[in-house]
Coordinates of C-alpha atoms in Angstrom, one line a residue:
Chain A
X1 CA 29.7 -29.5 62.9
X2 CA 30.7 -26.4 59.9
X3 CA 29.6 -24.2 62.0
X4 CA 31.6 -24.7 65.1
X5 CA 35.4 -23.5 64.5
X6 CA 33.0 -20.2 63.0
X7 CA 32.2 -20.1 66.2
X8 CA 34.9 -20.2 68.5
X9 CA 37.1 -18.1 65.9
X10 CA 34.6 -15.5 66.1
X11 CA 34.0 -16.1 70.0
X12 CA 38.0 -16.5 69.9
X13 CA 38.4 -12.4 67.5
X14 CA 34.7 -10.2 69.4
X15 CA 36.8 -12.1 72.9
X16 CA 40.4 -10.7 72.5
X17 CA 39.4 -7.6 70.6
X18 CA 37.8 -5.9 73.7
X19 CA 40.7 -7.2 75.4
X20 CA 43.0 -4.7 72.9
X21 CA 45.0 -2.1 73.5
X22 CA 43.9 1.2 71.7
X23 CA 39.9 0.0 71.2
X24 CA 39.7 1.9 74.9
X25 CA 40.6 4.9 76.2
X26 CA 42.1 5.3 79.7
X27 CA 40.9 8.1 82.4
X28 CA 43.7 8.3 84.3
X29 CA 42.8 10.8 87.2
X30 CA 46.0 11.8 89.9
X31 CA 45.8 13.3 93.7
X32 CA 48.1 16.7 94.4
X33 CA 48.0 18.7 96.8
X34 CA 49.5 22.2 95.1
X35 CA 53.2 20.0 93.5
X36 CA 53.1 17.4 95.7
X37 CA 51.7 13.8 95.5
X38 CA 48.2 13.5 97.3
X39 CA 49.1 11.6 100.5
X40 CA 46.4 10.4 103.0
X41 CA 47.8 10.8 107.0
X42 CA 50.8 10.6 106.6
X43 CA 51.6 14.1 105.5
X44 CA 51.0 18.2 106.7
X45 CA 49.6 20.6 103.4
X46 CA 49.1 23.7 103.9
X47 CA 46.7 25.8 102.0
X48 CA 46.7 30.0 100.7
X49 CA 45.5 30.8 104.4
X50 CA 48.8 29.4 105.6
X51 CA 46.8 27.2 107.7
X52 CA 49.0 23.2 108.4
X53 CA 46.3 19.9 107.8
X54 CA 45.8 16.3 107.1
X55 CA 43.8 14.2 104.7
X56 CA 41.8 10.8 104.9
X57 CA 39.1 11.2 103.5
X58 CA 39.3 12.8 99.4
X59 CA 36.2 11.9 97.4
X60 CA 33.9 12.4 94.8
X61 CA 31.8 11.5 92.0
X62 CA 32.7 11.6 88.1
X63 CA 29.2 10.7 86.1
X64 CA 27.8 12.0 82.3
X65 CA 31.6 11.7 81.1
X66 CA 31.4 12.8 77.4
X67 CA 34.4 12.8 75.2
X68 CA 34.7 14.3 72.1
X69 CA 37.6 13.2 69.0
X70 CA 38.8 15.4 67.1
X71 CA 36.6 14.8 64.0
X72 CA 34.5 16.6 66.2
X73 CA 32.7 13.7 66.7
X74 CA 30.6 13.7 70.9
X75 CA 30.4 9.9 72.9
X76 CA 28.1 10.3 76.1
X77 CA 28.2 8.1 78.5
X78 CA 25.3 8.8 80.1
X79 CA 24.1 5.9 82.3
X80 CA 28.2 5.4 84.2
X81 CA 28.7 6.5 87.8
X82 CA 32.7 6.2 88.9
X83 CA 33.5 7.3 92.3
X84 CA 36.9 8.2 93.1
X85 CA 38.1 7.6 96.1
X86 CA 41.6 8.1 96.3
X87 CA 42.0 4.8 99.0
X88 CA 41.0 2.7 96.1
X89 CA 43.7 3.5 92.7
X90 CA 41.2 1.3 91.4
X91 CA 39.4 3.8 91.7
X92 CA 41.6 5.7 89.7
X93 CA 41.1 4.6 85.7
X94 CA 38.4 5.0 83.9
X95 CA 38.1 2.9 80.8
X96 CA 35.5 3.6 78.6
X97 CA 35.4 1.7 74.7
X98 CA 36.2 5.3 73.0
X99 CA 38.9 4.3 70.1
X100 CA 39.9 8.0 68.3
X101 CA 42.3 10.3 69.1
X102 CA 40.1 13.0 72.0
X103 CA 39.7 16.6 71.5
X104 CA 37.8 17.4 74.4
X105 CA 36.5 16.1 77.9
X106 CA 34.0 17.6 79.7
X107 CA 32.1 15.4 82.8
X108 CA 29.4 16.3 86.0
X109 CA 30.9 16.1 89.9
X110 CA 28.2 15.0 91.3
X111 CA 25.3 12.1 91.3
X112 CA 21.9 14.3 88.8
X113 CA 18.6 14.9 90.2
X114 CA 17.1 11.5 88.8
X115 CA 19.2 9.5 91.5
X116 CA 18.4 12.0 93.7
X117 CA 14.8 10.8 94.3
X118 CA 14.5 6.9 92.0
X119 CA 15.3 5.2 96.2
X120 CA 17.9 2.7 96.6
X121 CA 20.8 1.7 93.7
X122 CA 23.9 -0.5 92.8
X123 CA 27.3 -0.1 93.1
X124 CA 29.1 2.6 92.6
X125 CA 26.0 4.6 93.8
X126 CA 25.2 2.2 96.6
X127 CA 24.4 4.4 99.9
X128 CA 26.5 1.7 101.9
X129 CA 29.5 3.5 100.0
X130 CA 29.2 6.6 103.1
X131 CA 28.2 9.7 99.7
X132 CA 24.9 9.1 100.5
X133 CA 22.6 11.6 102.7
X134 CA 20.2 9.5 105.0
X135 CA 18.2 12.7 106.9
X136 CA 17.8 14.7 103.8
X137 CA 18.0 11.7 100.4
X138 CA 21.0 13.3 98.1
X139 CA 24.9 12.1 97.4
X140 CA 27.9 13.5 98.4
X141 CA 28.8 14.1 96.2
X142 CA 32.6 14.6 96.8
X143 CA 34.7 15.0 99.8
X144 CA 36.9 16.9 102.0
X145 CA 38.0 15.4 105.0
X146 CA 41.1 15.8 107.9
X147 CA 42.5 17.3 110.1
X148 CA 44.0 20.0 111.2
X149 CA 45.4 22.3 113.9
X150 CA 43.6 25.3 113.1
X151 CA 39.3 24.0 112.9
X152 CA 38.2 24.7 116.2
X153 CA 36.0 21.7 115.3
X154 CA 36.1 18.9 117.7
X155 CA 39.4 16.2 117.4
X156 CA 40.7 19.4 115.0
X157 CA 38.8 17.7 112.1
X158 CA 37.4 19.9 109.0
X159 CA 35.2 17.4 106.6
X160 CA 33.9 19.0 104.2
X161 CA 31.2 16.8 102.4
X162 CA 29.2 18.9 99.4
X163 CA 26.7 17.6 98.2
X164 CA 22.8 18.9 97.3
X165 CA 20.9 18.4 93.3
X166 CA 18.0 21.1 94.3
X167 CA 17.8 24.5 93.5
X168 CA 18.6 27.3 94.4
X169 CA 21.6 24.9 96.1
X170 CA 22.5 22.6 93.3
X171 CA 25.7 22.1 93.9
X172 CA 26.4 19.7 90.3
X173 CA 29.3 20.4 88.2
X174 CA 30.2 19.9 85.3
X175 CA 34.1 19.8 83.9
X176 CA 35.2 21.2 80.3
X177 CA 39.1 19.5 79.7
X178 CA 40.8 20.4 75.9
X179 CA 42.8 17.6 75.8
X180 CA 46.1 18.5 73.7
X181 CA 47.9 16.2 71.4
X182 CA 50.2 15.2 74.0
X183 CA 47.6 14.8 76.8
X184 CA 46.7 11.1 75.4
X185 CA 49.9 9.3 75.2
X186 CA 49.8 6.0 72.5
X187 CA 47.9 4.3 75.1
X188 CA 44.9 6.5 75.7
X189 CA 45.6 7.1 78.6
X190 CA 44.4 10.3 79.1
X191 CA 45.6 11.3 82.7
X192 CA 43.4 14.4 84.6
X193 CA 45.2 16.0 87.0
X194 CA 42.7 17.6 90.8
X195 CA 44.8 18.9 92.5
X196 CA 43.5 19.5 96.5
X197 CA 44.4 23.1 96.6
X198 CA 41.4 24.8 94.7
X199 CA 38.8 23.7 97.4
X200 CA 39.9 26.2 99.7
X201 CA 41.0 29.4 96.5
X202 CA 38.4 30.3 93.9
X203 CA 35.3 32.8 93.5
X204 CA 35.5 32.0 97.3
X205 CA 38.3 32.0 99.7
X206 CA 37.5 29.7 101.9
X207 CA 39.2 28.8 105.9
X208 CA 38.7 25.3 107.8
X209 CA 39.1 27.7 110.9
X210 CA 35.2 29.5 109.5
X211 CA 34.7 26.8 108.7
X212 CA 35.6 23.5 109.3
X213 CA 32.4 21.7 108.6
X214 CA 29.9 21.6 105.3
X215 CA 27.1 18.5 106.4
X216 CA 24.3 19.6 104.5
X217 CA 23.0 21.6 101.2
X218 CA 23.1 25.4 101.1
X219 CA 25.2 28.0 100.1
X220 CA 28.1 26.5 101.7
X221 CA 28.1 24.3 99.7
X222 CA 27.8 26.1 96.2
X223 CA 30.8 27.7 97.7
X224 CA 32.4 24.7 97.8
X225 CA 31.3 23.1 94.4
X226 CA 31.9 26.2 92.7
X227 CA 35.9 26.0 93.8
X228 CA 36.3 22.6 93.4
X229 CA 35.5 23.1 89.9
X230 CA 38.5 24.3 89.2
X231 CA 40.7 21.1 90.6
X232 CA 40.6 19.1 87.2
X233 CA 42.8 19.3 84.9
X234 CA 44.2 17.6 81.5
X235 CA 48.3 16.9 82.5
X236 CA 50.9 17.8 80.0
Chain B
X1 CA 21.7 -42.6 68.6
X2 CA 24.6 -40.8 70.6
X3 CA 23.4 -37.6 69.7
X4 CA 20.0 -38.2 70.5
X5 CA 20.9 -39.5 74.1
X6 CA 22.4 -36.3 74.7
X7 CA 19.2 -34.0 73.3
X8 CA 17.0 -36.2 75.4
X9 CA 19.7 -35.9 78.2
X10 CA 19.8 -32.2 77.6
X11 CA 16.4 -31.5 77.2
X12 CA 15.1 -33.1 80.6
X13 CA 18.3 -31.3 83.1
X14 CA 16.2 -28.2 81.2
X15 CA 12.9 -29.1 81.8
X16 CA 13.4 -29.5 86.1
X17 CA 15.7 -26.6 85.6
X18 CA 13.0 -24.7 84.3
X19 CA 10.3 -26.2 86.4
X20 CA 12.6 -26.1 89.5
X21 CA 12.6 -22.2 89.0
X22 CA 9.3 -22.1 88.7
X23 CA 8.3 -23.5 92.2
X24 CA 11.5 -21.4 93.4
X25 CA 9.8 -18.2 91.5
X26 CA 8.4 -15.3 93.9
X27 CA 4.3 -15.9 95.2
X28 CA 3.1 -12.8 94.1
X29 CA 1.5 -10.2 97.0
X30 CA -1.2 -8.0 96.2
X31 CA -2.0 -4.8 98.2
X32 CA -5.4 -4.7 99.0
X33 CA -6.9 -0.5 97.5
X34 CA -9.7 0.4 99.9
X35 CA -12.7 1.3 98.4
X36 CA -12.6 5.2 97.9
X37 CA -9.0 5.4 98.6
X38 CA -6.6 6.6 96.4
X39 CA -4.2 5.4 94.0
X40 CA -1.1 4.3 96.1
X41 CA 1.8 6.9 95.1
X42 CA 4.7 4.4 95.4
X43 CA 5.9 2.6 92.5
X44 CA 5.1 -1.2 92.7
X45 CA 6.2 -2.2 89.0
X46 CA 9.5 -0.6 90.6
X47 CA 9.0 -3.0 93.7
X48 CA 6.4 -5.8 93.5
X49 CA 5.1 -6.9 96.1
X50 CA 6.0 -10.9 96.8
X51 CA 5.3 -12.8 99.3
X52 CA 9.0 -14.0 100.1
X53 CA 10.2 -10.8 99.5
X54 CA 7.4 -9.2 102.6
X55 CA 8.5 -11.8 104.3
X56 CA 12.3 -10.7 104.1
X57 CA 11.2 -7.9 105.3
X58 CA 8.6 -8.7 108.5
X59 CA 13.1 -10.9 109.5
X60 CA 14.8 -7.4 109.2
X61 CA 11.9 -5.4 110.0
X62 CA 12.7 -7.4 113.8
X63 CA 15.8 -8.2 113.7
X64 CA 18.1 -6.5 116.1
X65 CA 21.4 -7.6 114.4
X66 CA 20.7 -4.3 112.1
X67 CA 22.6 -3.1 115.5
X68 CA 26.1 -1.4 116.3
X69 CA 25.3 -4.0 119.5
X70 CA 21.7 -6.2 118.3
X71 CA 19.5 -4.0 120.8
X72 CA 17.7 -2.5 118.6
X73 CA 15.2 -3.3 115.5
X74 CA 12.9 -1.4 113.4
X75 CA 10.1 -2.3 116.0
X76 CA 12.0 -1.3 119.3
X77 CA 10.1 2.5 118.1
X78 CA 8.5 1.2 115.8
X79 CA 5.4 -1.5 118.1
X80 CA 2.7 -2.7 116.5
X81 CA 0.5 -2.1 119.8
X82 CA 1.0 1.3 119.3
X83 CA 0.2 1.5 116.0
X84 CA 4.0 0.0 114.5
X85 CA 5.0 4.2 116.5
X86 CA 6.7 3.6 119.7
X87 CA 3.8 3.5 122.3
X88 CA 3.5 6.6 125.4
X89 CA 6.9 8.1 124.3
X90 CA 8.3 11.7 123.1
X91 CA 11.9 10.6 122.4
X92 CA 12.4 6.7 121.1
X93 CA 15.9 5.0 123.2
X94 CA 18.4 4.9 120.7
X95 CA 22.6 2.7 120.6
X96 CA 24.5 3.4 124.1
X97 CA 21.9 5.4 126.5
X98 CA 21.0 7.6 123.4
X99 CA 17.6 9.6 122.9
X100 CA 16.0 11.1 119.0
X101 CA 15.5 13.9 118.6
X102 CA 11.5 13.9 117.5
X103 CA 8.7 11.6 118.0
X104 CA 8.6 8.2 116.3
X105 CA 5.9 8.2 113.6
X106 CA 3.6 5.6 113.3
X107 CA 3.5 2.9 110.1
X108 CA 0.7 2.7 108.7
X109 CA -0.4 3.2 105.1
X110 CA 2.7 4.7 103.2
X111 CA 1.9 3.7 100.0
X112 CA -0.2 5.8 100.0
X113 CA 2.1 8.9 101.0
X114 CA 5.7 10.3 98.7
X115 CA 7.3 11.6 101.5
X116 CA 9.1 10.7 105.3
X117 CA 9.6 11.8 108.4
X118 CA 8.6 14.4 109.7
X119 CA 10.2 17.3 107.4
X120 CA 10.1 15.0 104.6
X121 CA 13.6 15.3 104.0
X122 CA 13.7 11.4 102.5
X123 CA 12.5 11.5 99.0
X124 CA 11.3 7.7 98.9
X125 CA 10.3 5.0 100.7
X126 CA 13.0 2.7 99.4
X127 CA 15.7 5.1 101.2
X128 CA 13.6 5.1 104.9
X129 CA 15.3 2.6 106.4
X130 CA 18.9 4.1 106.2
X131 CA 18.5 6.8 108.0
X132 CA 17.6 4.8 110.8
X133 CA 19.7 2.3 110.3
X134 CA 22.5 4.9 110.3
X135 CA 21.9 7.4 113.0
X136 CA 24.4 7.2 115.6
X137 CA 21.5 8.1 118.3
X138 CA 19.3 4.9 116.8
X139 CA 20.5 1.3 115.4
X140 CA 23.9 3.1 115.3
X141 CA 25.3 0.6 112.4
X142 CA 27.1 1.5 109.6
X143 CA 25.9 0.5 105.7
X144 CA 28.7 -1.8 105.0
X145 CA 28.6 -3.7 108.6
X146 CA 25.0 -4.8 107.9
X147 CA 24.5 -5.5 104.6
X148 CA 28.1 -7.8 105.9
X149 CA 26.0 -8.9 109.3
X150 CA 22.9 -10.5 107.0
X151 CA 25.3 -11.9 104.5
X152 CA 27.3 -14.0 106.9
X153 CA 24.0 -15.7 107.8
X154 CA 22.6 -18.2 105.3
X155 CA 19.2 -18.0 106.9
X156 CA 19.5 -14.1 105.0
X157 CA 21.3 -15.2 102.3
X158 CA 18.7 -18.3 100.8
X159 CA 15.0 -15.4 101.6
X160 CA 17.1 -13.5 99.3
X161 CA 17.4 -15.6 97.3
X162 CA 12.7 -16.3 97.6
X163 CA 12.4 -13.0 97.4
X164 CA 14.6 -12.2 94.5
X165 CA 15.5 -14.9 92.1
X166 CA 19.2 -14.6 93.3
X167 CA 21.2 -14.7 96.4
X168 CA 23.0 -11.1 96.0
X169 CA 23.0 -9.5 99.1
X170 CA 22.8 -5.3 98.1
X171 CA 21.4 -2.2 100.1
X172 CA 18.7 -2.1 97.0
X173 CA 16.9 -4.8 97.9
X174 CA 17.5 -4.7 101.9
X175 CA 15.3 -1.5 101.5
X176 CA 13.0 -3.3 99.0
X177 CA 12.8 -6.0 101.2
X178 CA 11.5 -3.2 104.2
X179 CA 9.6 -1.3 101.8
X180 CA 7.5 -4.8 100.9
X181 CA 6.5 -5.6 104.4
X182 CA 5.8 -1.6 105.5
X183 CA 3.8 -0.8 102.6
X184 CA 1.3 -4.1 103.0
X185 CA 0.4 -2.1 107.0
X186 CA -2.5 -0.9 105.7
X187 CA -5.5 0.0 108.1
X188 CA -8.7 1.0 107.2
X189 CA -11.1 -1.6 109.3
X190 CA -11.7 0.8 111.6
X191 CA -15.0 1.5 113.3
X192 CA -14.8 4.7 111.6
X193 CA -14.2 2.1 107.7
X194 CA -17.4 0.3 109.4
X195 CA -19.4 2.4 109.4
X196 CA -18.7 4.0 105.8
X197 CA -18.7 1.0 104.8
X198 CA -22.0 0.9 106.0
X199 CA -21.7 -2.4 107.8
X200 CA -21.6 -0.1 111.8
X201 CA -23.5 2.6 112.7
X202 CA -21.8 6.0 114.4
X203 CA -23.8 6.8 118.8
X204 CA -24.8 9.6 118.6
X205 CA -21.8 11.6 120.4
X206 CA -18.6 9.8 117.5
X207 CA -21.4 11.4 114.7
X208 CA -21.2 15.0 116.5
X209 CA -18.1 14.1 116.7
X210 CA -17.4 13.6 113.8
X211 CA -18.8 16.7 112.4
X212 CA -17.4 18.8 114.4
X213 CA -14.1 17.2 112.7
X214 CA -15.4 17.9 109.1
X215 CA -15.8 21.1 109.5
X216 CA -12.8 21.5 112.6
X217 CA -9.8 19.5 111.1
X218 CA -10.5 17.9 108.2
X219 CA -8.7 20.6 105.9
X220 CA -5.4 19.2 107.2
X221 CA -6.6 15.9 108.6
X222 CA -8.0 14.6 104.8
X223 CA -9.9 11.9 105.1
X224 CA -9.8 9.1 104.0
X225 CA -6.0 8.7 105.5
X226 CA -6.9 11.4 108.0
X227 CA -4.1 14.2 106.6
X228 CA -2.7 15.3 103.1
X229 CA 0.7 14.8 104.3
X230 CA 1.2 19.0 103.6
X231 CA 4.0 20.6 105.8
X232 CA 2.7 23.2 107.8
X233 CA 3.6 26.0 110.7
X234 CA 0.2 25.2 113.8
X235 CA 2.1 28.0 115.7
X236 CA 4.3 25.7 117.8
X237 CA 7.2 27.5 119.6
X238 CA 10.2 26.7 119.1
X239 CA 11.7 24.6 121.3
X240 CA 15.3 26.2 122.6
X241 CA 17.0 22.1 123.5
X242 CA 16.0 20.9 120.0
X243 CA 16.1 23.7 118.1
X244 CA 14.6 21.8 115.3
X245 CA 12.8 24.0 112.5
X246 CA 11.3 20.9 110.6
X247 CA 10.8 21.8 106.9
X248 CA 12.7 24.4 106.7
X249 CA 16.5 22.6 106.9
X250 CA 14.9 20.5 103.8
X251 CA 13.5 23.1 101.8
X252 CA 16.2 26.0 103.5
X253 CA 13.1 27.9 101.9
X254 CA 12.7 30.8 105.6
X255 CA 8.7 30.7 105.1
X256 CA 9.1 26.5 106.0
X257 CA 10.7 27.1 109.6
X258 CA 9.0 25.5 112.0
X259 CA 6.4 24.1 110.0
X260 CA 5.9 20.2 110.1
X261 CA 4.3 17.4 108.5
X262 CA 0.6 17.2 109.4
X263 CA 0.2 13.5 111.0
X264 CA -2.4 11.3 110.1
X265 CA -4.8 11.0 113.0
X266 CA -5.6 7.0 111.9
X267 CA -5.1 4.8 115.5
X268 CA -4.6 8.2 117.2
X269 CA -5.9 5.9 120.9
X270 CA -2.9 4.7 120.9
X271 CA 0.4 6.4 118.9
X272 CA 0.3 9.6 122.0
X273 CA 2.2 11.4 122.4
X274 CA 1.6 14.0 119.6
X275 CA 3.2 16.1 118.0
X276 CA 6.9 16.9 115.2
X277 CA 9.0 16.2 119.7
X278 CA 5.7 14.4 121.9
X279 CA 5.5 17.8 123.1
X280 CA 1.1 17.0 123.4
X281 CA 0.5 13.6 126.0
X282 CA -3.3 13.7 125.9
X283 CA -5.9 14.7 123.4
X284 CA -6.8 18.1 126.1
X285 CA -3.2 19.0 125.5
X286 CA -3.9 19.8 121.6
X287 CA -7.3 20.7 121.6
X288 CA -5.7 23.5 124.3
X289 CA -3.1 24.2 121.6
X290 CA -5.4 25.0 119.4
X291 CA -8.0 26.3 121.1
X292 CA -5.2 28.9 122.7
X293 CA -1.8 28.1 123.2
X294 CA -0.8 28.1 120.2
X295 CA 1.5 31.6 118.4
X296 CA -0.1 33.5 115.7
X297 CA 2.5 34.2 113.6
X298 CA 4.4 35.9 110.1
X299 CA 4.5 32.0 109.5
X300 CA 1.3 30.8 110.9
X301 CA -0.8 28.5 108.4
X302 CA -3.6 30.4 106.9
X303 CA -6.6 28.2 108.4
X304 CA -5.2 28.7 111.9
X305 CA -4.6 32.8 112.1
X306 CA -7.5 32.7 114.4
X307 CA -7.1 29.8 115.4
X308 CA -10.0 27.1 116.0
X309 CA -12.6 27.5 118.4
X310 CA -13.4 24.1 119.5
X311 CA -16.2 24.2 122.9
X312 CA -15.7 22.1 126.3
X313 CA -18.2 20.0 124.2
X314 CA -16.7 18.8 121.5
X315 CA -13.6 18.2 122.6
X316 CA -15.0 15.4 124.4
X317 CA -16.7 14.7 121.2
X318 CA -13.3 15.1 119.5
X319 CA -12.8 12.7 121.5
X320 CA -15.7 10.2 121.0
X321 CA -15.2 9.7 116.8
X322 CA -11.5 9.8 117.4
X323 CA -11.6 6.8 119.1
X324 CA -13.1 5.1 116.3
X325 CA -10.0 5.5 114.5
X326 CA -8.6 2.7 116.6
X327 CA -8.5 -0.3 114.4
X328 CA -7.6 -3.1 116.4
X329 CA -8.0 -5.9 112.9
X330 CA -5.0 -4.0 112.1
X331 CA -2.5 -4.2 115.6
X332 CA -3.3 -7.3 116.1
X333 CA -2.2 -9.1 112.5
X334 CA -0.9 -12.0 113.1
X335 CA 1.0 -10.9 109.6
X336 CA 2.7 -8.6 111.2
X337 CA 3.9 -9.3 114.0
X338 CA 7.4 -10.9 114.7
X339 CA 7.9 -14.1 112.3
X340 CA 7.1 -17.5 115.1
X341 CA 4.4 -14.8 116.8
X342 CA 1.4 -15.0 116.5
X343 CA 1.0 -11.2 118.5
X344 CA 4.2 -8.5 119.0
X345 CA 5.3 -10.9 122.6
X346 CA 6.3 -9.1 124.9
X347 CA 9.9 -7.5 124.7
X348 CA 9.0 -6.2 122.1
X349 CA 6.9 -4.5 124.8
X350 CA 10.7 -3.9 126.8
X351 CA 12.3 -1.0 124.5

């Protein structure tokens, strides 16, 4: 009987400590189009080609997150796959059980080859999330879809669905970001911005007029992936 | 005393629940590997076959509600009497008067295959159903809607619980159940098989046909599965309405242009028309292709550079042999018919 209070105390301690602020690191993704905050459907943006466009979908997979703290200690999260989806504000926050101040963060945009060849997955990787190519098994790593008056595609749509896990069309990209001292706020929240305009402008400038659609692995998907791999930065 | 009573009650409840759980545990089902066959390639440890899983898979396979307008089930295009291909159709009928662009393959001996579709684009059996479910010219539905429909059906909730322990219904479980059903579709009891097992003897023409087959066909249509499941360019001309380059679309390698998977010849008498686009309506047209009409070009398979010389007499003998690959016990197995039927009923024949 003497054991009971001890058990209860332990339980309370464990339960509360998991919820205490400061024991978690939050990564919050903020989506921008140039200097403006991304708004689906409502706003018309202009890319570097001068092409006007409206965005209806913006999604990408974040996986293999690795955090390095200011002592150089690295913590990996190889089994966590997150689908960041502009439509779902909760999906834009990732909570990880790391308390220390961070120096560096790295992650993959996309889904590693093992998960692409191991049958049907659940949770964020469930093919029902609409980020999977069924006719050529594999995940769509990132998706930017919308409309543009200059698009020659039906209904003036443009849709860039990027994926591909096999060489030479591997579109998986690793992102490495330095967290400056001010990067993390007191609640250990790191804000990472993602600028949609970078999709059009990077190693290979890509216009909606010339390439309104990407729906399979290949050269175009790799070019878009190279471009968007530069879209992230840690907000000051 | 009080404590003792409580302990007793707890124990009784615990054992009671345990025995109910034991009774509800899915019953294992064995895939019998025919003698002389290679080891199956499907990972059964990851998805163990059970009677409950198989029955759930069968119900899903025959359920038209999985399509957008409840008109098409998997079985609409994979008909048991046609060895689970679409009988007498080059293309199958999809949602809203659409047509597919490839000939529906026969579903048999799937545990021995590691890639699916004519171009091998699907790399896991569990992923296969997702393609026809969502294709706009097949069942035309979204996976979210499919799972939504299943979740609204209490019968399915019960069946998923019986098969997987809890009533959770998701894409993975649906696919695993469908895999369990189709994995059991083993055809290994044709006259050919009986001859190989020493139970029957070939007729003279069948025996001569078998010898010709071994000389001229079996390096690609390898026994006992009657395919080596490789991708080959067998000299087909591109159909310019379909522009189907086959394997190249998946590998993005020009050398794979117009390569398609070697199909199994089991139950070939029922799986006509033949070829990835069903362009061959008879065995005779196939022989004509290989001995005469095929186009030898840069990418043509090295085994076919001189085409295949087949005399008129040989075509007849080959046909006699190929008819021994018909497996009636497979085509009429009541276990593979829709739930509650002993044979695939007429309404499934309709499409």
